[in-house]
């Protein structure tokens, strides 16, 4: 039976070059094969789903794959997580959907996500000022349901440290989104938990301490400790960051001047200099896909 299923998947793979519409009709069956107990079938089906993905079907297919993350075996979770990220980054129709899906991925399988992935998420969020209030609340919620995933903890720590005032004051609300009540003490507790947690590594604890300095200045208004260290991080230059990921720019990038870049909704934003506060670079980072390069 396993052999027959694998052969059938291979036949569908070949049929893609002849009649992709006909293969699309079998999406539901192929998705079930992704959930098969046999590793070879899972991986072949996942590859086929990736090839079937387009801007028209990305939302329902990505939803199915992300929901399966919670049930997938550990041996397959890494491959599934990487493929979901590639799909979301490549086909995301708008930034808010991209952010929502990545928060879900980090919440379910953050420990399988490479550093380069959450670095990109931070860059995308920093370049979406109209979503700052929304994302800080989304990450705060996610942190309280997925505290065992250190990657979501890092992104949430960074976000709350930068924009705790939006979280506490419930600013930047989007329509149809329920407000949440978060006190200054609640926000500080996030960092205290990260610093004291025995499993938090040095990077997480360092990010928590820096965020704690920022929030003391941002919310509690201790002007005597305000300095360049605790000022809000400038908007990260997505074009420069993408170039460094691709290896087309040197690590030492000039911070003079500004560039203009396009994002999916057609709005053009001015990009500020890249800041290495979170060391958002990696010598062996993979080349960016179309979404990160254009968002």
mmCIF file of C-alpha atoms in Angstrom:
data_model
loop_
_atom_site.group_PDB
_atom_site.id
_atom_site.type_symbol
_atom_site.label_atom_id
_atom_site.label_comp_id
_atom_site.label_asym_id
_atom_site.label_seq_id
_atom_site.Cartn_x
_atom_site.Cartn_y
_atom_site.Cartn_z
ATOM 1 C CA UNK A 1 0.000 0.000 0.000
ATOM 2 C CA UNK A 2 2.813 2.410 0.889
ATOM 3 C CA UNK A 3 4.456 1.795 -2.466
ATOM 4 C CA UNK A 4 1.226 2.500 -4.340
ATOM 5 C CA UNK A 5 0.675 5.801 -2.518
ATOM 6 C CA UNK A 6 4.242 6.896 -3.141
ATOM 7 C CA UNK A 7 3.980 6.013 -6.832
ATOM 8 C CA UNK A 8 0.699 7.901 -7.081
ATOM 9 C CA UNK A 9 2.310 10.997 -5.578
ATOM 10 C CA UNK A 10 5.164 10.736 -8.067
ATOM 11 C CA UNK A 11 2.674 10.492 -10.930
ATOM 12 C CA UNK A 12 0.899 13.611 -9.701
ATOM 13 C CA UNK A 13 4.253 15.354 -9.479
ATOM 14 C CA UNK A 14 4.926 14.581 -13.147
ATOM 15 C CA UNK A 15 1.388 15.542 -14.123
ATOM 16 C CA UNK A 16 1.945 19.050 -12.788
ATOM 17 C CA UNK A 17 3.939 19.973 -15.862
ATOM 18 C CA UNK A 18 1.104 18.808 -18.128
ATOM 19 C CA UNK A 19 -2.123 19.755 -16.325
ATOM 20 C CA UNK A 20 -1.707 21.558 -13.017
ATOM 21 C CA UNK A 21 -5.433 22.289 -12.759
ATOM 22 C CA UNK A 22 -6.220 18.577 -12.766
ATOM 23 C CA UNK A 23 -3.673 17.981 -9.993
ATOM 24 C CA UNK A 24 -5.156 20.835 -7.961
ATOM 25 C CA UNK A 25 -8.377 18.814 -7.708
ATOM 26 C CA UNK A 26 -6.511 16.290 -5.553
ATOM 27 C CA UNK A 27 -5.299 18.823 -2.964
ATOM 28 C CA UNK A 28 -7.393 17.376 -0.145
ATOM 29 C CA UNK A 29 -6.028 13.881 -0.734
ATOM 30 C CA UNK A 30 -2.468 15.152 -0.943
ATOM 31 C CA UNK A 31 -2.926 17.042 2.345
ATOM 32 C CA UNK A 32 -4.017 13.800 3.996
ATOM 33 C CA UNK A 33 -0.815 12.195 2.729
ATOM 34 C CA UNK A 34 1.165 14.936 4.510
ATOM 35 C CA UNK A 35 -0.354 13.542 7.713
ATOM 36 C CA UNK A 36 0.595 9.944 6.862
ATOM 37 C CA UNK A 37 2.666 7.946 9.327
ATOM 38 C CA UNK A 38 5.267 7.018 6.697
ATOM 39 C CA UNK A 39 8.039 9.597 6.453
ATOM 40 C CA UNK A 40 8.713 9.139 2.734
ATOM 41 C CA UNK A 41 5.044 9.728 1.897
ATOM 42 C CA UNK A 42 4.852 12.752 4.200
ATOM 43 C CA UNK A 43 7.820 14.459 2.603
ATOM 44 C CA UNK A 44 6.760 13.693 -0.963
ATOM 45 C CA UNK A 45 3.246 14.976 -0.302
ATOM 46 C CA UNK A 46 4.610 18.114 1.372
ATOM 47 C CA UNK A 47 6.783 18.842 -1.646
ATOM 48 C CA UNK A 48 3.783 18.383 -3.931
ATOM 49 C CA UNK A 49 1.627 20.712 -1.813
ATOM 50 C CA UNK A 50 4.379 23.317 -2.016
ATOM 51 C CA UNK A 51 4.380 23.097 -5.808
ATOM 52 C CA UNK A 52 0.591 23.455 -5.875
ATOM 53 C CA UNK A 53 0.681 26.600 -3.758
ATOM 54 C CA UNK A 54 -0.281 29.943 -5.270
ATOM 55 C CA UNK A 55 -1.733 33.275 -4.156
ATOM 56 C CA UNK A 56 -5.275 31.953 -4.599
ATOM 57 C CA UNK A 57 -5.001 28.858 -2.385
ATOM 58 C CA UNK A 58 -2.240 29.841 0.062
ATOM 59 C CA UNK A 59 -4.588 30.787 2.907
ATOM 60 C CA UNK A 60 -6.550 27.509 3.210
ATOM 61 C CA UNK A 61 -3.512 25.309 2.506
ATOM 62 C CA UNK A 62 -1.274 27.154 4.966
ATOM 63 C CA UNK A 63 -4.030 26.935 7.586
ATOM 64 C CA UNK A 64 -4.196 23.143 7.173
ATOM 65 C CA UNK A 65 -0.420 22.748 7.457
ATOM 66 C CA UNK A 66 -0.119 25.016 10.511
ATOM 67 C CA UNK A 67 -2.923 23.174 12.295
ATOM 68 C CA UNK A 68 -1.102 19.909 11.664
ATOM 69 C CA UNK A 69 2.056 21.272 13.316
ATOM 70 C CA UNK A 70 0.578 20.565 16.733
ATOM 71 C CA UNK A 71 0.094 16.868 15.884
ATOM 72 C CA UNK A 72 3.141 16.169 13.734
ATOM 73 C CA UNK A 73 5.898 13.830 14.879
ATOM 74 C CA UNK A 74 9.131 15.496 15.990
ATOM 75 C CA UNK A 75 11.109 13.942 13.135
ATOM 76 C CA UNK A 76 8.833 15.684 10.644
ATOM 77 C CA UNK A 77 8.165 18.943 12.489
ATOM 78 C CA UNK A 78 11.412 20.589 11.379
ATOM 79 C CA UNK A 79 10.762 19.915 7.680
ATOM 80 C CA UNK A 80 7.124 20.947 7.965
ATOM 81 C CA UNK A 81 7.999 24.175 9.787
ATOM 82 C CA UNK A 82 10.615 25.153 7.209
ATOM 83 C CA UNK A 83 8.233 24.504 4.325
ATOM 84 C CA UNK A 84 5.399 26.468 5.947
ATOM 85 C CA UNK A 85 7.728 29.411 6.446
ATOM 86 C CA UNK A 86 8.777 29.305 2.789
ATOM 87 C CA UNK A 87 5.139 29.204 1.704
ATOM 88 C CA UNK A 88 4.043 32.066 3.952
ATOM 89 C CA UNK A 89 6.987 34.262 3.033
ATOM 90 C CA UNK A 90 6.632 33.629 -0.691
ATOM 91 C CA UNK A 91 2.877 33.949 -1.099
ATOM 92 C CA UNK A 92 1.703 36.225 1.738
ATOM 93 C CA UNK A 93 -0.955 38.577 0.301
ATOM 94 C CA UNK A 94 -0.476 41.217 3.007
ATOM 95 C CA UNK A 95 1.684 41.895 6.039
ATOM 96 C CA UNK A 96 -0.959 41.278 8.680
ATOM 97 C CA UNK A 97 -1.598 37.773 7.331
ATOM 98 C CA UNK A 98 2.132 37.064 7.209
ATOM 99 C CA UNK A 99 2.542 38.197 10.824
ATOM 100 C CA UNK A 100 -0.464 36.187 12.007
ATOM 101 C CA UNK A 101 0.790 32.984 10.380
ATOM 102 C CA UNK A 102 4.328 33.392 11.681
ATOM 103 C CA UNK A 103 3.066 33.981 15.219
ATOM 104 C CA UNK A 104 1.103 30.726 14.913
ATOM 105 C CA UNK A 105 4.159 28.862 13.599
ATOM 106 C CA UNK A 106 6.379 30.186 16.388
ATOM 107 C CA UNK A 107 3.692 29.329 18.945
ATOM 108 C CA UNK A 108 3.413 25.728 17.755
ATOM 109 C CA UNK A 109 6.977 24.939 16.720
ATOM 110 C CA UNK A 110 9.180 27.896 17.609
ATOM 111 C CA UNK A 111 11.981 25.697 18.878
ATOM 112 C CA UNK A 112 12.329 24.239 15.377
ATOM 113 C CA UNK A 113 12.602 27.664 13.745
ATOM 114 C CA UNK A 114 16.019 28.957 12.738
ATOM 115 C CA UNK A 115 17.183 32.334 14.033
ATOM 116 C CA UNK A 116 17.043 33.836 10.558
ATOM 117 C CA UNK A 117 13.277 33.264 10.449
ATOM 118 C CA UNK A 118 12.367 35.194 13.594
ATOM 119 C CA UNK A 119 14.880 37.880 12.634
ATOM 120 C CA UNK A 120 12.882 38.416 9.417
ATOM 121 C CA UNK A 121 9.644 38.593 11.408
ATOM 122 C CA UNK A 122 11.130 41.361 13.567
ATOM 123 C CA UNK A 123 12.125 43.305 10.446
ATOM 124 C CA UNK A 124 8.657 42.924 8.922
ATOM 125 C CA UNK A 125 6.917 44.025 12.129
ATOM 126 C CA UNK A 126 9.182 47.047 12.566
ATOM 127 C CA UNK A 127 8.244 48.183 9.056
ATOM 128 C CA UNK A 128 4.494 47.982 9.722
ATOM 129 C CA UNK A 129 3.815 50.924 12.088
ATOM 130 C CA UNK A 130 0.057 50.677 11.569
ATOM 131 C CA UNK A 131 0.211 47.151 13.020
ATOM 132 C CA UNK A 132 2.455 47.839 16.025
ATOM 133 C CA UNK A 133 -0.378 47.896 18.534
ATOM 134 C CA UNK A 134 -1.981 44.831 16.995
ATOM 135 C CA UNK A 135 1.215 42.772 16.940
ATOM 136 C CA UNK A 136 2.271 43.589 20.497
ATOM 137 C CA UNK A 137 -1.086 42.287 21.758
ATOM 138 C CA UNK A 138 -0.942 39.212 19.507
ATOM 139 C CA UNK A 139 2.533 38.336 20.778
ATOM 140 C CA UNK A 140 1.566 38.966 24.402
ATOM 141 C CA UNK A 141 -1.326 36.517 24.031
ATOM 142 C CA UNK A 142 0.841 33.974 22.231
ATOM 143 C CA UNK A 143 3.530 34.164 24.895
ATOM 144 C CA UNK A 144 1.063 33.163 27.595
ATOM 145 C CA UNK A 145 -0.095 30.094 25.678
ATOM 146 C CA UNK A 146 3.265 28.987 24.253
ATOM 147 C CA UNK A 147 5.810 29.906 26.903
ATOM 148 C CA UNK A 148 7.788 26.710 26.233
ATOM 149 C CA UNK A 149 8.709 27.986 22.754
ATOM 150 C CA UNK A 150 11.742 30.209 23.314
ATOM 151 C CA UNK A 151 11.595 31.786 19.872
ATOM 152 C CA UNK A 152 8.124 33.264 20.417
ATOM 153 C CA UNK A 153 9.381 34.459 23.802
ATOM 154 C CA UNK A 154 12.232 36.363 22.164
ATOM 155 C CA UNK A 155 10.024 38.060 19.589
ATOM 156 C CA UNK A 156 7.452 38.961 22.261
ATOM 157 C CA UNK A 157 10.158 40.353 24.550
ATOM 158 C CA UNK A 158 11.518 42.533 21.776
ATOM 159 C CA UNK A 159 8.028 43.723 20.807
ATOM 160 C CA UNK A 160 6.875 44.556 24.330
ATOM 161 C CA UNK A 161 10.166 46.286 25.123
ATOM 162 C CA UNK A 162 9.768 48.540 22.099
ATOM 163 C CA UNK A 163 6.059 49.287 22.371
ATOM 164 C CA UNK A 164 4.871 48.494 25.885
ATOM 165 C CA UNK A 165 2.943 51.765 25.914
ATOM 166 C CA UNK A 166 0.736 50.476 23.077
ATOM 167 C CA UNK A 167 0.115 47.268 25.015
ATOM 168 C CA UNK A 168 -0.715 48.900 28.336
ATOM 169 C CA UNK A 169 -2.841 51.677 26.828
ATOM 170 C CA UNK A 170 -4.479 49.371 24.263
ATOM 171 C CA UNK A 171 -3.513 51.725 21.442
ATOM 172 C CA UNK A 172 -3.571 50.812 17.773
ATOM 173 C CA UNK A 173 -6.684 48.635 18.006
ATOM 174 C CA UNK A 174 -7.961 47.142 14.775
ATOM 175 C CA UNK A 175 -11.647 46.656 14.053
ATOM 176 C CA UNK A 176 -13.193 43.389 15.265
ATOM 177 C CA UNK A 177 -10.288 42.776 17.650
ATOM 178 C CA UNK A 178 -11.127 42.478 21.322
ATOM 179 C CA UNK A 179 -9.116 44.687 23.699
ATOM 180 C CA UNK A 180 -7.113 43.113 26.491
ATOM 181 C CA UNK A 181 -6.268 44.517 29.901
ATOM 182 C CA UNK A 182 -2.533 44.603 30.572
ATOM 183 C CA UNK A 183 -1.013 46.584 33.435
ATOM 184 C CA UNK A 184 2.514 47.915 33.690
ATOM 185 C CA UNK A 185 3.209 45.181 36.218
ATOM 186 C CA UNK A 186 1.971 42.527 33.757
ATOM 187 C CA UNK A 187 4.371 43.807 31.115
ATOM 188 C CA UNK A 188 7.322 43.811 33.530
ATOM 189 C CA UNK A 189 6.448 40.264 34.597
ATOM 190 C CA UNK A 190 7.180 39.063 31.059
ATOM 191 C CA UNK A 191 10.811 40.125 31.346
ATOM 192 C CA UNK A 192 11.202 38.967 34.924
ATOM 193 C CA UNK A 193 9.973 35.497 33.985
ATOM 194 C CA UNK A 194 12.410 35.294 31.077
ATOM 195 C CA UNK A 195 15.372 36.369 33.212
ATOM 196 C CA UNK A 196 14.586 33.974 36.034
ATOM 197 C CA UNK A 197 13.506 30.983 33.960
ATOM 198 C CA UNK A 198 16.136 28.257 34.211
ATOM 199 C CA UNK A 199 15.774 27.152 30.594
ATOM 200 C CA UNK A 200 16.176 30.627 29.050
ATOM 201 C CA UNK A 201 19.496 30.955 27.257
ATOM 202 C CA UNK A 202 21.866 33.930 27.384
ATOM 203 C CA UNK A 203 20.381 35.583 24.284
ATOM 204 C CA UNK A 204 16.856 35.526 25.697
ATOM 205 C CA UNK A 205 17.957 36.849 29.082
ATOM 206 C CA UNK A 206 20.021 39.623 27.488
ATOM 207 C CA UNK A 207 17.058 40.681 25.333
ATOM 208 C CA UNK A 208 14.836 40.682 28.442
ATOM 209 C CA UNK A 209 17.244 42.900 30.392
ATOM 210 C CA UNK A 210 17.503 45.424 27.552
ATOM 211 C CA UNK A 211 13.721 45.420 27.169
ATOM 212 C CA UNK A 212 13.338 45.961 30.898
ATOM 213 C CA UNK A 213 15.528 49.066 30.673
ATOM 214 C CA UNK A 214 13.426 50.333 27.816
ATOM 215 C CA UNK A 215 10.109 49.749 29.518
ATOM 216 C CA UNK A 216 11.294 51.493 32.691
ATOM 217 C CA UNK A 217 11.887 54.580 30.583
ATOM 218 C CA UNK A 218 8.881 54.181 28.310
ATOM 219 C CA UNK A 219 6.190 53.479 30.884
ATOM 220 C CA UNK A 220 7.553 54.449 34.269
ATOM 221 C CA UNK A 221 9.151 57.605 32.919
ATOM 222 C CA UNK A 222 12.507 57.353 34.694
ATOM 223 C CA UNK A 223 14.163 60.020 32.575
ATOM 224 C CA UNK A 224 17.509 59.638 34.330
ATOM 225 C CA UNK A 225 18.150 56.288 32.611
ATOM 226 C CA UNK A 226 17.033 57.310 29.125
ATOM 227 C CA UNK A 227 19.918 57.084 26.674
ATOM 228 C CA UNK A 228 20.583 55.853 23.197
ATOM 229 C CA UNK A 229 20.434 52.299 24.542
ATOM 230 C CA UNK A 230 16.826 52.587 25.627
ATOM 231 C CA UNK A 231 15.459 54.689 22.822
ATOM 232 C CA UNK A 232 13.055 53.030 20.409
ATOM 233 C CA UNK A 233 14.821 51.026 17.742
ATOM 234 C CA UNK A 234 14.813 52.781 14.344
ATOM 235 C CA UNK A 235 12.817 51.095 11.591
ATOM 236 C CA UNK A 236 15.037 48.410 10.136
ATOM 237 C CA UNK A 237 16.033 48.731 6.500
ATOM 238 C CA UNK A 238 14.377 45.753 4.800
ATOM 239 C CA UNK A 239 16.251 46.207 1.525
ATOM 240 C CA UNK A 240 19.637 46.222 3.244
ATOM 241 C CA UNK A 241 18.667 43.316 5.481
ATOM 242 C CA UNK A 242 17.534 41.263 2.485
ATOM 243 C CA UNK A 243 20.790 42.031 0.684
ATOM 244 C CA UNK A 244 22.814 40.837 3.657
ATOM 245 C CA UNK A 245 20.794 37.644 3.863
ATOM 246 C CA UNK A 246 21.498 37.026 0.191
ATOM 247 C CA UNK A 247 25.198 37.732 0.667
ATOM 248 C CA UNK A 248 25.160 40.588 -1.846
ATOM 249 C CA UNK A 249 26.097 43.213 0.752
ATOM 250 C CA UNK A 250 29.018 43.218 3.213
ATOM 251 C CA UNK A 251 28.358 42.968 6.936
ATOM 252 C CA UNK A 252 29.518 46.547 7.518
ATOM 253 C CA UNK A 253 26.821 48.552 5.741
ATOM 254 C CA UNK A 254 26.789 52.317 5.546
ATOM 255 C CA UNK A 255 24.062 53.827 7.703
ATOM 256 C CA UNK A 256 23.918 57.091 5.808
ATOM 257 C CA UNK A 257 20.945 58.010 3.677
ATOM 258 C CA UNK A 258 17.557 56.377 3.228
ATOM 259 C CA UNK A 259 16.053 54.203 0.561
ATOM 260 C CA UNK A 260 12.528 53.621 -0.634
ATOM 261 C CA UNK A 261 11.041 50.146 -0.910
ATOM 262 C CA UNK A 262 7.734 48.663 -1.962
ATOM 263 C CA UNK A 263 5.496 46.426 0.117
ATOM 264 C CA UNK A 264 2.683 44.163 -1.078
ATOM 265 C CA UNK A 265 -0.113 46.690 -0.586
ATOM 266 C CA UNK A 266 1.611 49.127 -2.899
ATOM 267 C CA UNK A 267 2.571 51.659 -0.223
ATOM 268 C CA UNK A 268 6.067 53.046 -0.461
ATOM 269 C CA UNK A 269 7.852 53.654 2.820
ATOM 270 C CA UNK A 270 11.160 55.325 3.616
ATOM 271 C CA UNK A 271 13.623 52.866 5.072
ATOM 272 C CA UNK A 272 15.795 53.931 7.986
ATOM 273 C CA UNK A 273 19.341 52.714 8.655
ATOM 274 C CA UNK A 274 19.848 49.126 9.670
ATOM 275 C CA UNK A 275 20.633 48.625 13.349
ATOM 276 C CA UNK A 276 22.507 45.586 14.640
ATOM 277 C CA UNK A 277 21.108 45.755 18.177
ATOM 278 C CA UNK A 278 19.595 42.281 17.812
ATOM 279 C CA UNK A 279 22.359 41.056 15.502
ATOM 280 C CA UNK A 280 19.894 40.520 12.661
ATOM 281 C CA UNK A 281 22.485 38.946 10.391
ATOM 282 C CA UNK A 282 23.855 35.518 9.753
ATOM 283 C CA UNK A 283 26.793 34.501 7.619
ATOM 284 C CA UNK A 284 25.047 31.318 6.535
ATOM 285 C CA UNK A 285 21.520 32.746 6.207
ATOM 286 C CA UNK A 286 19.569 31.513 3.156
ATOM 287 C CA UNK A 287 18.616 33.825 0.307
ATOM 288 C CA UNK A 288 15.310 35.635 0.782
ATOM 289 C CA UNK A 289 12.154 34.652 -1.030
ATOM 290 C CA UNK A 290 9.934 37.101 -2.807
ATOM 291 C CA UNK A 291 7.897 38.275 0.211
ATOM 292 C CA UNK A 292 10.805 39.284 2.444
ATOM 293 C CA UNK A 293 12.486 40.975 -0.472
ATOM 294 C CA UNK A 294 9.460 43.064 -1.348
ATOM 295 C CA UNK A 295 7.467 43.537 1.831
#
